[in-house]
Each structure stands twice: as C-alpha cells, then as structure tokens.
PDB file of C-alpha atoms and ligand atoms in Angstrom:
ATOM      1  CA  MET A  97      -5.104 -49.885 -14.926  1.00 54.00           C
ATOM      2  CA  ASN A  98      -4.873 -53.159 -15.943  1.00 49.00           C
ATOM      3  CA  ALA A  99      -3.526 -52.700 -19.835  1.00 50.00           C
ATOM      4  CA  HIS A 100      -4.338 -56.421 -20.771  1.00 46.00           C
ATOM      5  CA  VAL A 101      -7.319 -55.988 -20.379  1.00 59.00           C
ATOM      6  CA  VAL A 102      -9.095 -53.950 -23.145  1.00 80.00           C
ATOM      7  CA  LEU A 103     -12.217 -51.893 -22.042  1.00 94.00           C
ATOM      8  CA  ASN A 104     -14.406 -49.982 -23.015  1.00 98.00           C
ATOM      9  CA  ALA A 105     -13.104 -46.254 -22.442  1.00 98.00           C
ATOM     10  CA  ASP A 106     -14.733 -43.486 -23.904  1.00 98.00           C
ATOM     11  CA  LEU A 107     -12.658 -39.974 -22.585  1.00 99.00           C
ATOM     12  CA  HIS A 108     -14.198 -37.244 -24.485  1.00 99.00           C
ATOM     13  CA  CYS A 109     -17.566 -36.569 -24.788  1.00 99.00           C
ATOM     14  CA  HIS A 110     -19.907 -33.388 -23.979  1.00 99.00           C
ATOM     15  CA  SER A 111     -22.965 -31.954 -22.034  1.00 99.00           C
ATOM     16  CA  THR A 112     -25.407 -29.645 -21.474  1.00 99.00           C
ATOM     17  CA  VAL A 113     -22.508 -27.497 -18.967  1.00 98.00           C
ATOM     18  CA  SER A 114     -20.848 -27.126 -22.310  1.00 99.00           C
ATOM     19  CA  ASP A 115     -22.487 -27.822 -25.613  1.00 99.00           C
ATOM     20  CA  GLY A 116     -23.773 -31.260 -25.704  1.00 99.00           C
ATOM     21  CA  THR A 117     -27.770 -31.817 -24.776  1.00 98.00           C
ATOM     22  CA  LEU A 118     -27.631 -34.534 -22.107  1.00 99.00           C
ATOM     23  CA  SER A 119     -27.078 -33.637 -18.907  1.00 99.00           C
ATOM     24  CA  PRO A 120     -24.152 -34.978 -17.396  1.00 99.00           C
ATOM     25  CA  VAL A 121     -26.310 -37.224 -14.999  1.00 98.00           C
ATOM     26  CA  ASP A 122     -28.120 -38.307 -18.984  1.00 99.00           C
ATOM     27  CA  VAL A 123     -23.994 -39.178 -19.943  1.00 99.00           C
ATOM     28  CA  VAL A 124     -23.308 -41.560 -17.238  1.00 99.00           C
ATOM     29  CA  LEU A 125     -26.980 -43.396 -17.813  1.00 99.00           C
ATOM     30  CA  ARG A 126     -26.121 -43.380 -21.681  1.00 99.00           C
ATOM     31  CA  ALA A 127     -22.478 -43.876 -21.595  1.00 99.00           C
ATOM     32  CA  HIS A 128     -23.428 -47.085 -19.106  1.00 98.00           C
ATOM     33  CA  ALA A 129     -26.019 -48.302 -20.926  1.00 98.00           C
ATOM     34  CA  ASN A 130     -23.323 -48.572 -23.899  1.00 98.00           C
ATOM     35  CA  GLY A 131     -21.677 -50.667 -22.359  1.00 98.00           C
ATOM     36  CA  VAL A 132     -18.367 -48.261 -21.945  1.00 98.00           C
ATOM     37  CA  ASP A 133     -16.552 -48.922 -18.248  1.00 98.00           C
ATOM     38  CA  LEU A 134     -14.248 -46.212 -17.976  1.00 98.00           C
ATOM     39  CA  LEU A 135     -15.321 -42.637 -18.650  1.00 99.00           C
ATOM     40  CA  ALA A 136     -14.279 -39.404 -19.386  1.00 99.00           C
ATOM     41  CA  LEU A 137     -17.232 -36.192 -18.854  1.00 99.00           C
ATOM     42  CA  THR A 138     -14.312 -33.214 -20.781  1.00 99.00           C
ATOM     43  CA  ASP A 139     -16.451 -30.542 -21.480  1.00 99.00           C
ATOM     44  CA  HIS A 140     -15.772 -27.273 -23.033  1.00 99.00           C
ATOM     45  CA  ASP A 141     -13.247 -25.210 -20.238  1.00 99.00           C
ATOM     46  CA  GLU A 142     -15.363 -26.139 -17.671  1.00 98.00           C
ATOM     47  CA  VAL A 143     -15.795 -28.599 -14.749  1.00 99.00           C
ATOM     48  CA  GLY A 144     -18.443 -27.823 -13.205  1.00 98.00           C
ATOM     49  CA  GLY A 145     -20.514 -31.586 -14.203  1.00 99.00           C
ATOM     50  CA  LEU A 146     -17.942 -34.106 -12.793  1.00 99.00           C
ATOM     51  CA  ALA A 147     -19.075 -34.267  -9.813  1.00 98.00           C
ATOM     52  CA  GLU A 148     -22.805 -35.416 -10.418  1.00 98.00           C
ATOM     53  CA  ALA A 149     -21.814 -37.559 -12.934  1.00 99.00           C
ATOM     54  CA  ARG A 150     -18.991 -39.010 -10.850  1.00 98.00           C
ATOM     55  CA  ASN A 151     -21.719 -39.412  -8.534  1.00 98.00           C
ATOM     56  CA  VAL A 152     -23.928 -41.425 -10.506  1.00 98.00           C
ATOM     57  CA  ALA A 153     -20.561 -43.092 -12.103  1.00 98.00           C
ATOM     58  CA  GLY A 154     -19.890 -44.283  -8.920  1.00 98.00           C
ATOM     59  CA  ASN A 155     -23.532 -46.027  -7.884  1.00 98.00           C
ATOM     60  CA  LEU A 156     -23.681 -47.847 -11.420  1.00 98.00           C
ATOM     61  CA  GLY A 157     -20.614 -49.295 -11.114  1.00 97.00           C
ATOM     62  CA  LEU A 158     -18.754 -47.008 -14.076  1.00 98.00           C
ATOM     63  CA  GLN A 159     -15.212 -46.087 -13.575  1.00 98.00           C
ATOM     64  CA  PHE A 160     -15.285 -42.198 -13.940  1.00 98.00           C
ATOM     65  CA  ILE A 161     -12.007 -40.184 -14.808  1.00 99.00           C
ATOM     66  CA  ASN A 162     -12.973 -36.163 -14.397  1.00 99.00           C
ATOM     67  CA  GLY A 163     -11.463 -34.622 -17.503  1.00 99.00           C
ATOM     68  CA  VAL A 164     -11.904 -31.171 -19.285  1.00 99.00           C
ATOM     69  CA  GLU A 165     -11.548 -29.831 -22.505  1.00 99.00           C
ATOM     70  CA  ILE A 166      -9.647 -26.095 -23.320  1.00 99.00           C
ATOM     71  CA  SER A 167      -9.638 -24.107 -26.252  1.00 99.00           C
ATOM     72  CA  VAL A 168      -5.996 -23.488 -27.218  1.00 99.00           C
ATOM     73  CA  SER A 169      -5.030 -21.021 -30.351  1.00 98.00           C
ATOM     74  CA  TRP A 170      -1.966 -22.288 -31.610  1.00 98.00           C
ATOM     75  CA  GLN A 171      -0.265 -20.255 -34.569  1.00 98.00           C
ATOM     76  CA  GLY A 172      -3.683 -18.529 -35.442  1.00 97.00           C
ATOM     77  CA  ASP A 173      -5.706 -22.182 -35.408  1.00 97.00           C
ATOM     78  CA  THR A 174      -7.873 -23.561 -32.519  1.00 98.00           C
ATOM     79  CA  ILE A 175      -7.071 -26.732 -31.042  1.00 98.00           C
ATOM     80  CA  HIS A 176      -7.828 -28.840 -28.067  1.00 99.00           C
ATOM     81  CA  ILE A 177      -6.358 -29.803 -25.153  1.00 99.00           C
ATOM     82  CA  VAL A 178      -7.653 -32.170 -23.357  1.00 99.00           C
ATOM     83  CA  GLY A 179      -6.873 -32.820 -19.377  1.00 99.00           C
ATOM     84  CA  LEU A 180      -8.151 -36.360 -18.343  1.00 99.00           C
ATOM     85  CA  ASN A 181      -7.570 -36.881 -14.367  1.00 98.00           C
ATOM     86  CA  ILE A 182      -7.333 -33.703 -13.636  1.00 99.00           C
ATOM     87  CA  ASP A 183      -8.445 -32.183 -10.139  1.00 98.00           C
ATOM     88  CA  PRO A 184     -11.020 -30.489 -10.808  1.00 98.00           C
ATOM     89  CA  ASN A 185     -10.420 -27.963  -8.438  1.00 98.00           C
ATOM     90  CA  HIS A 186      -6.622 -26.400  -8.983  1.00 98.00           C
ATOM     91  CA  PRO A 187      -6.957 -23.062  -7.992  1.00 98.00           C
ATOM     92  CA  SER A 188      -4.567 -22.608 -11.322  1.00 98.00           C
ATOM     93  CA  LEU A 189      -6.646 -24.183 -13.657  1.00 98.00           C
ATOM     94  CA  LEU A 190     -10.419 -22.895 -12.286  1.00 98.00           C
ATOM     95  CA  ALA A 191      -8.554 -19.595 -12.553  1.00 98.00           C
ATOM     96  CA  GLY A 192      -7.357 -20.336 -16.529  1.00 98.00           C
ATOM     97  CA  LEU A 193     -10.796 -22.035 -17.225  1.00 98.00           C
ATOM     98  CA  ALA A 194     -12.833 -18.460 -16.150  1.00 98.00           C
ATOM     99  CA  GLN A 195     -10.702 -16.519 -17.946  1.00 98.00           C
ATOM    100  CA  ILE A 196     -11.003 -18.865 -21.993  1.00 98.00           C
ATOM    101  CA  LYS A 197     -15.360 -18.576 -20.669  1.00 98.00           C
ATOM    102  CA  SER A 198     -14.996 -15.377 -20.430  1.00 97.00           C
ATOM    103  CA  GLY A 199     -14.345 -14.671 -23.472  1.00 98.00           C
ATOM    104  CA  ARG A 200     -16.598 -17.135 -25.305  1.00 98.00           C
ATOM    105  CA  THR A 201     -19.294 -14.807 -23.740  1.00 98.00           C
ATOM    106  CA  ILE A 202     -17.698 -11.413 -25.300  1.00 98.00           C
ATOM    107  CA  ARG A 203     -17.253 -13.609 -28.965  1.00 98.00           C
ATOM    108  CA  ALA A 204     -20.477 -14.085 -28.490  1.00 98.00           C
ATOM    109  CA  GLN A 205     -21.343 -11.378 -28.051  1.00 98.00           C
ATOM    110  CA  LYS A 206     -19.330 -10.353 -31.588  1.00 98.00           C
ATOM    111  CA  ILE A 207     -20.919 -13.455 -33.667  1.00 98.00           C
ATOM    112  CA  ALA A 208     -24.420 -11.367 -32.063  1.00 98.00           C
ATOM    113  CA  GLN A 209     -23.657  -8.957 -34.224  1.00 98.00           C
ATOM    114  CA  ALA A 210     -22.212 -10.141 -36.778  1.00 98.00           C
ATOM    115  CA  LEU A 211     -25.421 -11.917 -37.630  1.00 98.00           C
ATOM    116  CA  GLU A 212     -27.961  -8.794 -36.884  1.00 97.00           C
ATOM    117  CA  ALA A 213     -25.662  -7.390 -40.165  1.00 97.00           C
ATOM    118  CA  MET A 214     -26.795 -10.576 -41.727  1.00 95.00           C
ATOM    119  CA  GLY A 215     -29.818  -9.783 -40.466  1.00 96.00           C
ATOM    120  CA  ILE A 216     -30.661 -12.068 -37.448  1.00 97.00           C
ATOM    121  CA  PRO A 217     -31.303 -10.497 -34.631  1.00 95.00           C
ATOM    122  CA  ASN A 218     -30.607 -10.987 -31.443  1.00 97.00           C
ATOM    123  CA  ALA A 219     -29.412 -13.316 -32.083  1.00 98.00           C
ATOM    124  CA  PHE A 220     -27.127 -13.228 -28.462  1.00 98.00           C
ATOM    125  CA  GLU A 221     -30.841 -14.058 -26.801  1.00 98.00           C
ATOM    126  CA  GLY A 222     -31.561 -16.542 -29.012  1.00 98.00           C
ATOM    127  CA  ALA A 223     -28.092 -18.956 -28.333  1.00 98.00           C
ATOM    128  CA  MET A 224     -28.129 -18.701 -24.629  1.00 98.00           C
ATOM    129  CA  ARG A 225     -31.572 -20.012 -25.093  1.00 98.00           C
ATOM    130  CA  TYR A 226     -30.240 -23.382 -26.155  1.00 98.00           C
ATOM    131  CA  ALA A 227     -26.260 -22.662 -23.560  1.00 98.00           C
ATOM    132  CA  GLU A 228     -28.103 -24.298 -19.918  1.00 98.00           C
ATOM    133  CA  ASN A 229     -24.796 -23.224 -18.131  1.00 98.00           C
ATOM    134  CA  ALA A 230     -25.044 -19.580 -18.603  1.00 98.00           C
ATOM    135  CA  GLU A 231     -20.862 -19.058 -18.212  1.00 97.00           C
ATOM    136  CA  LEU A 232     -20.602 -21.295 -21.310  1.00 98.00           C
ATOM    137  CA  ILE A 233     -21.251 -20.202 -24.787  1.00 98.00           C
ATOM    138  CA  SER A 234     -20.025 -22.303 -27.203  1.00 98.00           C
ATOM    139  CA  ARG A 235     -21.031 -21.335 -31.685  1.00 98.00           C
ATOM    140  CA  ALA A 236     -22.723 -25.087 -31.573  1.00 98.00           C
ATOM    141  CA  HIS A 237     -25.679 -23.155 -29.079  1.00 98.00           C
ATOM    142  CA  PHE A 238     -25.821 -20.486 -32.202  1.00 98.00           C
ATOM    143  CA  ALA A 239     -25.898 -23.022 -34.816  1.00 98.00           C
ATOM    144  CA  ARG A 240     -28.932 -25.035 -33.051  1.00 98.00           C
ATOM    145  CA  TYR A 241     -30.391 -21.363 -33.390  1.00 98.00           C
ATOM    146  CA  LEU A 242     -29.348 -20.516 -36.832  1.00 98.00           C
ATOM    147  CA  ILE A 243     -30.724 -24.026 -37.175  1.00 98.00           C
ATOM    148  CA  GLU A 244     -34.556 -23.513 -34.957  1.00 98.00           C
ATOM    149  CA  LEU A 245     -34.878 -20.278 -37.668  1.00 98.00           C
ATOM    150  CA  LYS A 246     -34.490 -22.334 -40.994  1.00 98.00           C
ATOM    151  CA  TRP A 247     -30.747 -20.921 -42.107  1.00 98.00           C
ATOM    152  CA  ALA A 248     -29.812 -24.232 -42.399  1.00 98.00           C
ATOM    153  CA  ARG A 249     -31.015 -27.676 -41.565  1.00 98.00           C
ATOM    154  CA  ASP A 250     -28.147 -29.549 -39.595  1.00 98.00           C
ATOM    155  CA  MET A 251     -25.070 -29.333 -37.818  1.00 98.00           C
ATOM    156  CA  PRO A 252     -22.583 -29.933 -40.209  1.00 98.00           C
ATOM    157  CA  SER A 253     -24.375 -26.978 -43.272  1.00 98.00           C
ATOM    158  CA  VAL A 254     -24.680 -24.231 -40.330  1.00 98.00           C
ATOM    159  CA  PHE A 255     -20.961 -25.134 -40.010  1.00 98.00           C
ATOM    160  CA  GLN A 256     -19.564 -24.640 -43.001  1.00 98.00           C
ATOM    161  CA  HIS A 257     -22.527 -21.780 -44.442  1.00 98.00           C
ATOM    162  CA  TYR A 258     -22.528 -19.366 -41.177  1.00 98.00           C
ATOM    163  CA  LEU A 259     -19.824 -20.037 -38.434  1.00 98.00           C
ATOM    164  CA  VAL A 260     -15.974 -20.895 -39.371  1.00 98.00           C
ATOM    165  CA  ARG A 261     -13.474 -18.664 -40.479  1.00 97.00           C
ATOM    166  CA  GLY A 262     -14.312 -17.253 -43.924  1.00 96.00           C
ATOM    167  CA  LYS A 263     -18.273 -16.867 -43.591  1.00 97.00           C
ATOM    168  CA  PRO A 264     -20.308 -14.158 -42.060  1.00 95.00           C
ATOM    169  CA  GLY A 265     -21.007 -14.594 -38.167  1.00 98.00           C
ATOM    170  CA  TYR A 266     -17.008 -16.781 -37.405  1.00 98.00           C
ATOM    171  CA  VAL A 267     -15.167 -14.019 -34.906  1.00 98.00           C
ATOM    172  CA  ALA A 268     -11.642 -14.614 -34.650  1.00 97.00           C
ATOM    173  CA  HIS A 269     -10.900 -15.332 -31.181  1.00 98.00           C
ATOM    174  CA  GLU A 270      -7.794 -15.502 -29.176  1.00 98.00           C
ATOM    175  CA  TRP A 271      -8.294 -18.709 -26.485  1.00 98.00           C
ATOM    176  CA  ALA A 272      -5.533 -19.851 -24.301  1.00 98.00           C
ATOM    177  CA  SER A 273      -1.678 -20.873 -25.218  1.00 98.00           C
ATOM    178  CA  LEU A 274      -0.480 -23.969 -25.403  1.00 99.00           C
ATOM    179  CA  LYS A 275       2.144 -23.933 -22.529  1.00 98.00           C
ATOM    180  CA  ASP A 276      -0.637 -22.374 -20.068  1.00 98.00           C
ATOM    181  CA  ALA A 277      -3.358 -25.255 -21.022  1.00 99.00           C
ATOM    182  CA  LEU A 278      -0.738 -27.916 -20.765  1.00 98.00           C
ATOM    183  CA  GLY A 279       0.452 -25.858 -17.470  1.00 98.00           C
ATOM    184  CA  TRP A 280      -2.859 -26.166 -15.938  1.00 98.00           C
ATOM    185  CA  ILE A 281      -3.460 -29.739 -16.834  1.00 98.00           C
ATOM    186  CA  HIS A 282      -0.181 -30.952 -15.280  1.00 98.00           C
ATOM    187  CA  ASP A 283      -0.388 -28.342 -12.679  1.00 98.00           C
ATOM    188  CA  ALA A 284      -3.833 -29.995 -11.645  1.00 98.00           C
ATOM    189  CA  GLY A 285      -2.054 -33.377 -11.488  1.00 98.00           C
ATOM    190  CA  GLY A 286      -4.022 -34.536 -15.256  1.00 98.00           C
ATOM    191  CA  VAL A 287      -2.556 -36.319 -18.609  1.00 99.00           C
ATOM    192  CA  SER A 288      -2.974 -33.863 -22.023  1.00 99.00           C
ATOM    193  CA  VAL A 289      -4.493 -35.439 -24.566  1.00 99.00           C
ATOM    194  CA  ILE A 290      -4.215 -33.430 -27.986  1.00 99.00           C
ATOM    195  CA  ALA A 291      -7.863 -34.262 -29.228  1.00 99.00           C
ATOM    196  CA  HIS A 292      -8.634 -35.050 -32.762  1.00 98.00           C
ATOM    197  CA  PRO A 293      -5.808 -34.713 -34.753  1.00 98.00           C
ATOM    198  CA  GLY A 294      -7.472 -35.311 -37.471  1.00 98.00           C
ATOM    199  CA  ARG A 295      -9.758 -31.982 -37.045  1.00 98.00           C
ATOM    200  CA  TYR A 296      -7.698 -29.098 -37.503  1.00 98.00           C
ATOM    201  CA  ARG A 297      -7.126 -27.911 -41.151  1.00 96.00           C
ATOM    202  CA  ILE A 298      -3.505 -27.620 -41.069  1.00 97.00           C
ATOM    203  CA  SER A 299      -0.509 -28.561 -43.394  1.00 97.00           C
ATOM    204  CA  GLN A 300       1.261 -31.400 -42.428  1.00 96.00           C
ATOM    205  CA  ALA A 301       4.014 -29.404 -40.860  1.00 98.00           C
ATOM    206  CA  GLN A 302       2.385 -28.033 -39.314  1.00 98.00           C
ATOM    207  CA  ARG A 303       0.318 -31.134 -37.265  1.00 98.00           C
ATOM    208  CA  GLN A 304       4.560 -32.381 -36.832  1.00 98.00           C
ATOM    209  CA  GLN A 305       5.064 -29.188 -35.478  1.00 98.00           C
ATOM    210  CA  LEU A 306       2.134 -29.583 -33.156  1.00 98.00           C
ATOM    211  CA  PHE A 307       3.814 -32.656 -31.875  1.00 98.00           C
ATOM    212  CA  GLU A 308       7.145 -31.577 -31.186  1.00 98.00           C
ATOM    213  CA  GLU A 309       6.316 -28.413 -29.754  1.00 98.00           C
ATOM    214  CA  PHE A 310       3.404 -30.285 -27.405  1.00 99.00           C
ATOM    215  CA  LYS A 311       5.999 -33.319 -26.499  1.00 98.00           C
ATOM    216  CA  ALA A 312       8.302 -30.892 -25.824  1.00 98.00           C
ATOM    217  CA  LEU A 313       6.028 -28.830 -23.628  1.00 98.00           C
ATOM    218  CA  HIS A 314       5.215 -32.637 -21.764  1.00 98.00           C
ATOM    219  CA  GLY A 315       1.673 -33.787 -23.250  1.00 98.00           C
ATOM    220  CA  MET A 316       1.377 -36.434 -22.998  1.00 98.00           C
ATOM    221  CA  ALA A 317      -1.279 -38.513 -25.560  1.00 99.00           C
ATOM    222  CA  ILE A 318      -3.488 -37.400 -28.461  1.00 99.00           C
ATOM    223  CA  GLU A 319      -6.686 -38.913 -29.545  1.00 99.00           C
ATOM    224  CA  VAL A 320      -5.550 -42.066 -31.927  1.00 98.00           C
ATOM    225  CA  VAL A 321      -8.953 -42.421 -32.240  1.00 98.00           C
ATOM    226  CA  SER A 322     -11.894 -40.086 -32.084  1.00 98.00           C
ATOM    227  CA  GLY A 323     -15.456 -39.993 -33.502  1.00 98.00           C
ATOM    228  CA  SER A 324     -13.946 -37.348 -36.324  1.00 95.00           C
ATOM    229  CA  HIS A 325     -11.171 -39.787 -37.414  1.00 98.00           C
ATOM    230  CA  GLY A 326     -11.089 -42.869 -40.309  1.00 98.00           C
ATOM    231  CA  THR A 327      -9.696 -45.815 -41.025  1.00 98.00           C
ATOM    232  CA  ALA A 328      -6.708 -44.063 -42.297  1.00 98.00           C
ATOM    233  CA  GLN A 329      -6.592 -41.544 -39.487  1.00 98.00           C
ATOM    234  CA  ILE A 330      -6.343 -44.203 -36.476  1.00 98.00           C
ATOM    235  CA  ALA A 331      -3.293 -45.382 -38.808  1.00 98.00           C
ATOM    236  CA  GLY A 332      -2.106 -43.104 -39.056  1.00 98.00           C
ATOM    237  CA  PHE A 333      -2.124 -41.281 -35.316  1.00 98.00           C
ATOM    238  CA  ALA A 334      -1.293 -44.519 -34.235  1.00 98.00           C
ATOM    239  CA  HIS A 335       1.964 -44.619 -36.467  1.00 98.00           C
ATOM    240  CA  ILE A 336       2.004 -40.927 -34.348  1.00 98.00           C
ATOM    241  CA  ALA A 337       2.381 -41.880 -31.300  1.00 98.00           C
ATOM    242  CA  ARG A 338       4.778 -44.464 -31.561  1.00 98.00           C
ATOM    243  CA  GLN A 339       6.924 -42.683 -33.186  1.00 98.00           C
ATOM    244  CA  TYR A 340       6.421 -40.111 -30.741  1.00 98.00           C
ATOM    245  CA  GLY A 341       6.518 -41.868 -27.818  1.00 98.00           C
ATOM    246  CA  PHE A 342       2.538 -40.591 -27.020  1.00 98.00           C
ATOM    247  CA  LEU A 343      -0.243 -42.913 -24.859  1.00 98.00           C
ATOM    248  CA  ALA A 344      -3.427 -43.189 -26.856  1.00 98.00           C
ATOM    249  CA  SER A 345      -6.416 -43.067 -26.071  1.00 98.00           C
ATOM    250  CA  ARG A 346     -10.159 -43.349 -27.455  1.00 98.00           C
ATOM    251  CA  ALA A 347     -12.948 -41.294 -27.167  1.00 98.00           C
ATOM    252  CA  SER A 348     -15.950 -39.928 -29.403  1.00 98.00           C
ATOM    253  CA  ASP A 349     -16.809 -36.726 -28.935  1.00 99.00           C
ATOM    254  CA  PHE A 350     -19.906 -37.105 -27.669  1.00 99.00           C
ATOM    255  CA  HIS A 351     -22.034 -34.099 -28.234  1.00 98.00           C
ATOM    256  CA  SER A 352     -25.609 -35.001 -29.102  1.00 98.00           C
ATOM    257  CA  VAL A 353     -27.765 -38.339 -29.865  1.00 98.00           C
ATOM    258  CA  THR A 354     -28.976 -36.328 -32.589  1.00 98.00           C
ATOM    259  CA  GLU A 355     -26.512 -34.317 -33.693  1.00 98.00           C
ATOM    260  CA  SER A 356     -23.633 -37.355 -33.564  1.00 98.00           C
ATOM    261  CA  PRO A 357     -22.287 -39.120 -35.624  1.00 97.00           C
ATOM    262  CA  ILE A 358     -20.881 -41.662 -33.024  1.00 98.00           C
ATOM    263  CA  ASP A 359     -23.189 -42.067 -30.166  1.00 98.00           C
ATOM    264  CA  LEU A 360     -21.073 -42.901 -26.194  1.00 99.00           C
ATOM    265  CA  GLY A 361     -18.107 -46.364 -26.247  1.00 98.00           C
ATOM    266  CA  ARG A 362     -18.682 -46.618 -30.070  1.00 98.00           C
ATOM    267  CA  ALA A 363     -15.588 -45.310 -31.071  1.00 98.00           C
ATOM    268  CA  PRO A 364     -13.657 -48.441 -33.012  1.00 97.00           C
ATOM    269  CA  PRO A 365     -10.644 -50.101 -30.806  1.00 97.00           C
ATOM    270  CA  LEU A 366      -7.281 -49.000 -30.727  1.00 97.00           C
ATOM    271  CA  PRO A 367      -4.391 -50.652 -32.093  1.00 97.00           C
ATOM    272  CA  LEU A 368      -3.057 -53.422 -29.630  1.00 96.00           C
ATOM    273  CA  ASP A 369       0.038 -52.277 -29.943  1.00 97.00           C
ATOM    274  CA  LEU A 370      -0.742 -49.021 -28.633  1.00 98.00           C
ATOM    275  CA  ILE A 371      -0.022 -47.909 -25.072  1.00 98.00           C
ATOM    276  CA  PRO A 372      -3.885 -46.646 -23.195  1.00 98.00           C
ATOM    277  CA  VAL A 373      -3.448 -42.721 -21.768  1.00 98.00           C
ATOM    278  CA  TRP A 374      -5.652 -45.659 -18.928  1.00 98.00           C
ATOM    279  CA  THR A 375      -2.448 -47.045 -18.132  1.00 97.00           C
ATOM    280  CA  VAL A 376      -1.000 -44.295 -16.350  1.00 98.00           C
ATOM    281  CA  PHE A 377      -4.304 -42.980 -13.984  1.00 96.00           C
TER     282      PHE A 377
HETATM  283  P1  LIG B 477     -16.529 -23.275 -29.642  1.00 74.14           P
HETATM  284  O1  LIG B 477     -16.123 -24.083 -29.114  1.00 74.14           O
HETATM  285  O2  LIG B 477     -17.632 -22.157 -29.109  1.00 74.14           O
HETATM  286  O3  LIG B 477     -15.966 -22.402 -31.382  1.00 74.14           O
HETATM  287  O4  LIG B 477     -17.897 -24.067 -30.286  1.00 74.14           O
HETATM  288  C1  LIG B 477     -16.380 -25.818 -31.144  1.00 74.14           C
HETATM  289  C2  LIG B 477     -17.903 -26.828 -31.265  1.00 74.14           C
HETATM  290  O5  LIG B 477     -18.713 -26.758 -32.064  1.00 74.14           O
HETATM  291  C3  LIG B 477     -16.634 -27.911 -31.405  1.00 74.14           C
HETATM  292  O6  LIG B 477     -17.064 -28.477 -30.082  1.00 74.14           O
HETATM  293  C4  LIG B 477     -18.393 -28.659 -32.120  1.00 74.14           C
HETATM  294  O7  LIG B 477     -19.438 -28.929 -30.846  1.00 74.14           O
HETATM  295  C5  LIG B 477     -19.178 -27.587 -32.931  1.00 74.14           C
HETATM  296  N1  LIG B 477     -18.684 -27.438 -33.947  1.00 74.14           N
HETATM  297  C6  LIG B 477     -17.140 -27.371 -35.034  1.00 74.14           C
HETATM  298  N2  LIG B 477     -18.208 -27.571 -36.460  1.00 74.14           N
HETATM  299  C7  LIG B 477     -18.569 -28.089 -36.330  1.00 74.14           C
HETATM  300  C8  LIG B 477     -19.010 -29.100 -37.298  1.00 74.14           C
HETATM  301  N3  LIG B 477     -18.441 -28.431 -38.847  1.00 74.14           N
HETATM  302  N4  LIG B 477     -19.796 -29.452 -37.353  1.00 74.14           N
HETATM  303  C9  LIG B 477     -21.063 -29.532 -35.799  1.00 74.14           C
HETATM  304  N5  LIG B 477     -20.169 -28.929 -35.012  1.00 74.14           N
HETATM  305  C10 LIG B 477     -19.062 -28.013 -35.140  1.00 74.14           C
HETATM  306 MN1  LIG B 478     -18.270 -29.554 -28.865  1.00 74.14          MN
HETATM  307 MN1  LIG B 479     -12.786 -30.289 -29.314  1.00 74.14          MN
HETATM  308 MN1  LIG B 480     -15.186 -32.573 -27.989  1.00 74.14          MN
END
C-alpha cells in the first residue's frame, strides 16, 4: 500500500464476536460512514467475525484487513498483542485461540463465584446474556451486567471498583505467552503489533523490557496512536517506534457507541515521519 497517501486507517476494534456491542456488519457500516478507508476488525482471541465483515466491506469498497487481539500474560500482567493481515484459517493460530477461549470460560466461572461471595448470585448467567458469542466471555460482559444491576453507573467505575486487580471480582488468569502469541501471528502470515502500550500499569523499566523482548521475538509494530493514548503518549510511543524501528499503527479500539471515548476512524493521525504498518500489507 502507498506510504505517501494519508489514509484514514483504523486497525483495532471490536464486534459482538468478542466484547463489542455492534455486529461485525454494523462495525463495518459505521466505519464506512465515518470515512474509514482501511479497517481491521480485531476481536479478542476470536476470528469468527472476519468473513462477514470482509464481505460487507468488499461491497462498500472499504479495504478490510483480517485481525485479532490476543490476550497474553507477561511478567504477571496481561498485555494485548494485535495480529494484522493474518490468515484466519491457519491451524496453529486457531488452536491457540481455542485454548485461550476455553480458559476464558473457566475464568468467568471463577469471577462469578467471587461475585457471588459479594452477594451477586447468577453472575455467570447474567454476563452470558451479554455475550453473543458463547465461546467468548469477557470482563466487559460482567461489567455490563453489574451496571444493569446498578452496582456501578458506567464502565470505568465498574472496572475500577470490582473487576481490576485488588478488587473483589478480579481473578488472576494465565493467558498465552508472548512467544506463543507472536509465533501464531507470524505463522499465520500476520504482522504483530503491541496494542495500546500506554495502558499497561507496568514500570518504565518493564515497558522498555517489553519492547526489547518483542523486538527479539521479531515483533514488528506498536500502536503509536490508540483510543486510550493522550497527546504525550502518542509523542512518547512515536519516539519508541523510531528508536526500535517499529512500524506504527493507528487504532480507535472502538467497542461501543455509548462506552467508547473514540469512535471508529476518529483517533488522531499518525506522526508523518513514522512508517505506517499498512505499508507492509
Ligand atoms: P478481559 O479480556 O475479559 O479481561 O476484558 C478486558 C476488556 O475489558 C478490555 O478489552 C476492555 O474492553 C474492557 N476494559 C478493561 N478495563 C477497562 C476499564 N478500566 N474501563 C472500561 N473497560 C475496560
Ligand atoms: Mn475489549
Ligand atoms: Mn486491548
Ligand atoms: Mn481492543
């Protein structure tokens, strides 16, 4: 793809196939209406929405990239690695995702037990009502159920009070290793991207180590622009991209019209000197 054309690219968002609230088709329609030229759907640990999204995008003349956002455990924390331009039928990728999804269901049962101990019965069933894909249950589905029950008023506060480390509904979980996740993405012909590097509550030294390790494992790109990055973070991660020779991605991480701070295609532009990740698609 031509590096010199400034595209409205949005390379990270979610549908009802994971924890978004729009169907894959509606995500594509909204992206198109918002002026997106190049879209990747990147559901958590799931590729099941890609075929229908690609189909609609084709009808609209919107360029579509197959994506996925893989949950990874790294130094005791959870980080997310996006795979772009993957072959969604690649066997080792599919086997890896299947393993992560079965772990999600087990974790969800433990989350429900923890919530039950707080006096919230049947939370598994309640959260599952929000999960349109029964194989993919997320903390976001529990969050929506807790808001329905009026335990909190919105997503940020329900996470802050109940669903993050140190809070009663939090359950530690072992996701994929960084090495395995990158291996699956690369085997499937994809480009690996560190998602929203500014969101992890890790030390500066650890963040540096994450970039080093990612680079050593042939990791290729980072989200310089993300719906969860402010101006200073964009400048900081642009510097990291230059320093490490990472390609740069731009992403809204859109989940929902009412919950997401940044709509599809509305994240700030990439700094012009960086090499956009889509130049290698
Ligand atoms: P999980 O992968 O099931 O642990 O759920 C993580 C998802 O919960 C993220 O992808 C977000 O969609 C959502 N999430 C996590 N933290 C927050 C937060 N502080 N506020 C709103 N949503 C959050
Ligand atoms: Mn999510
Ligand atoms: Mn994420
Ligand atoms: Mn995401």
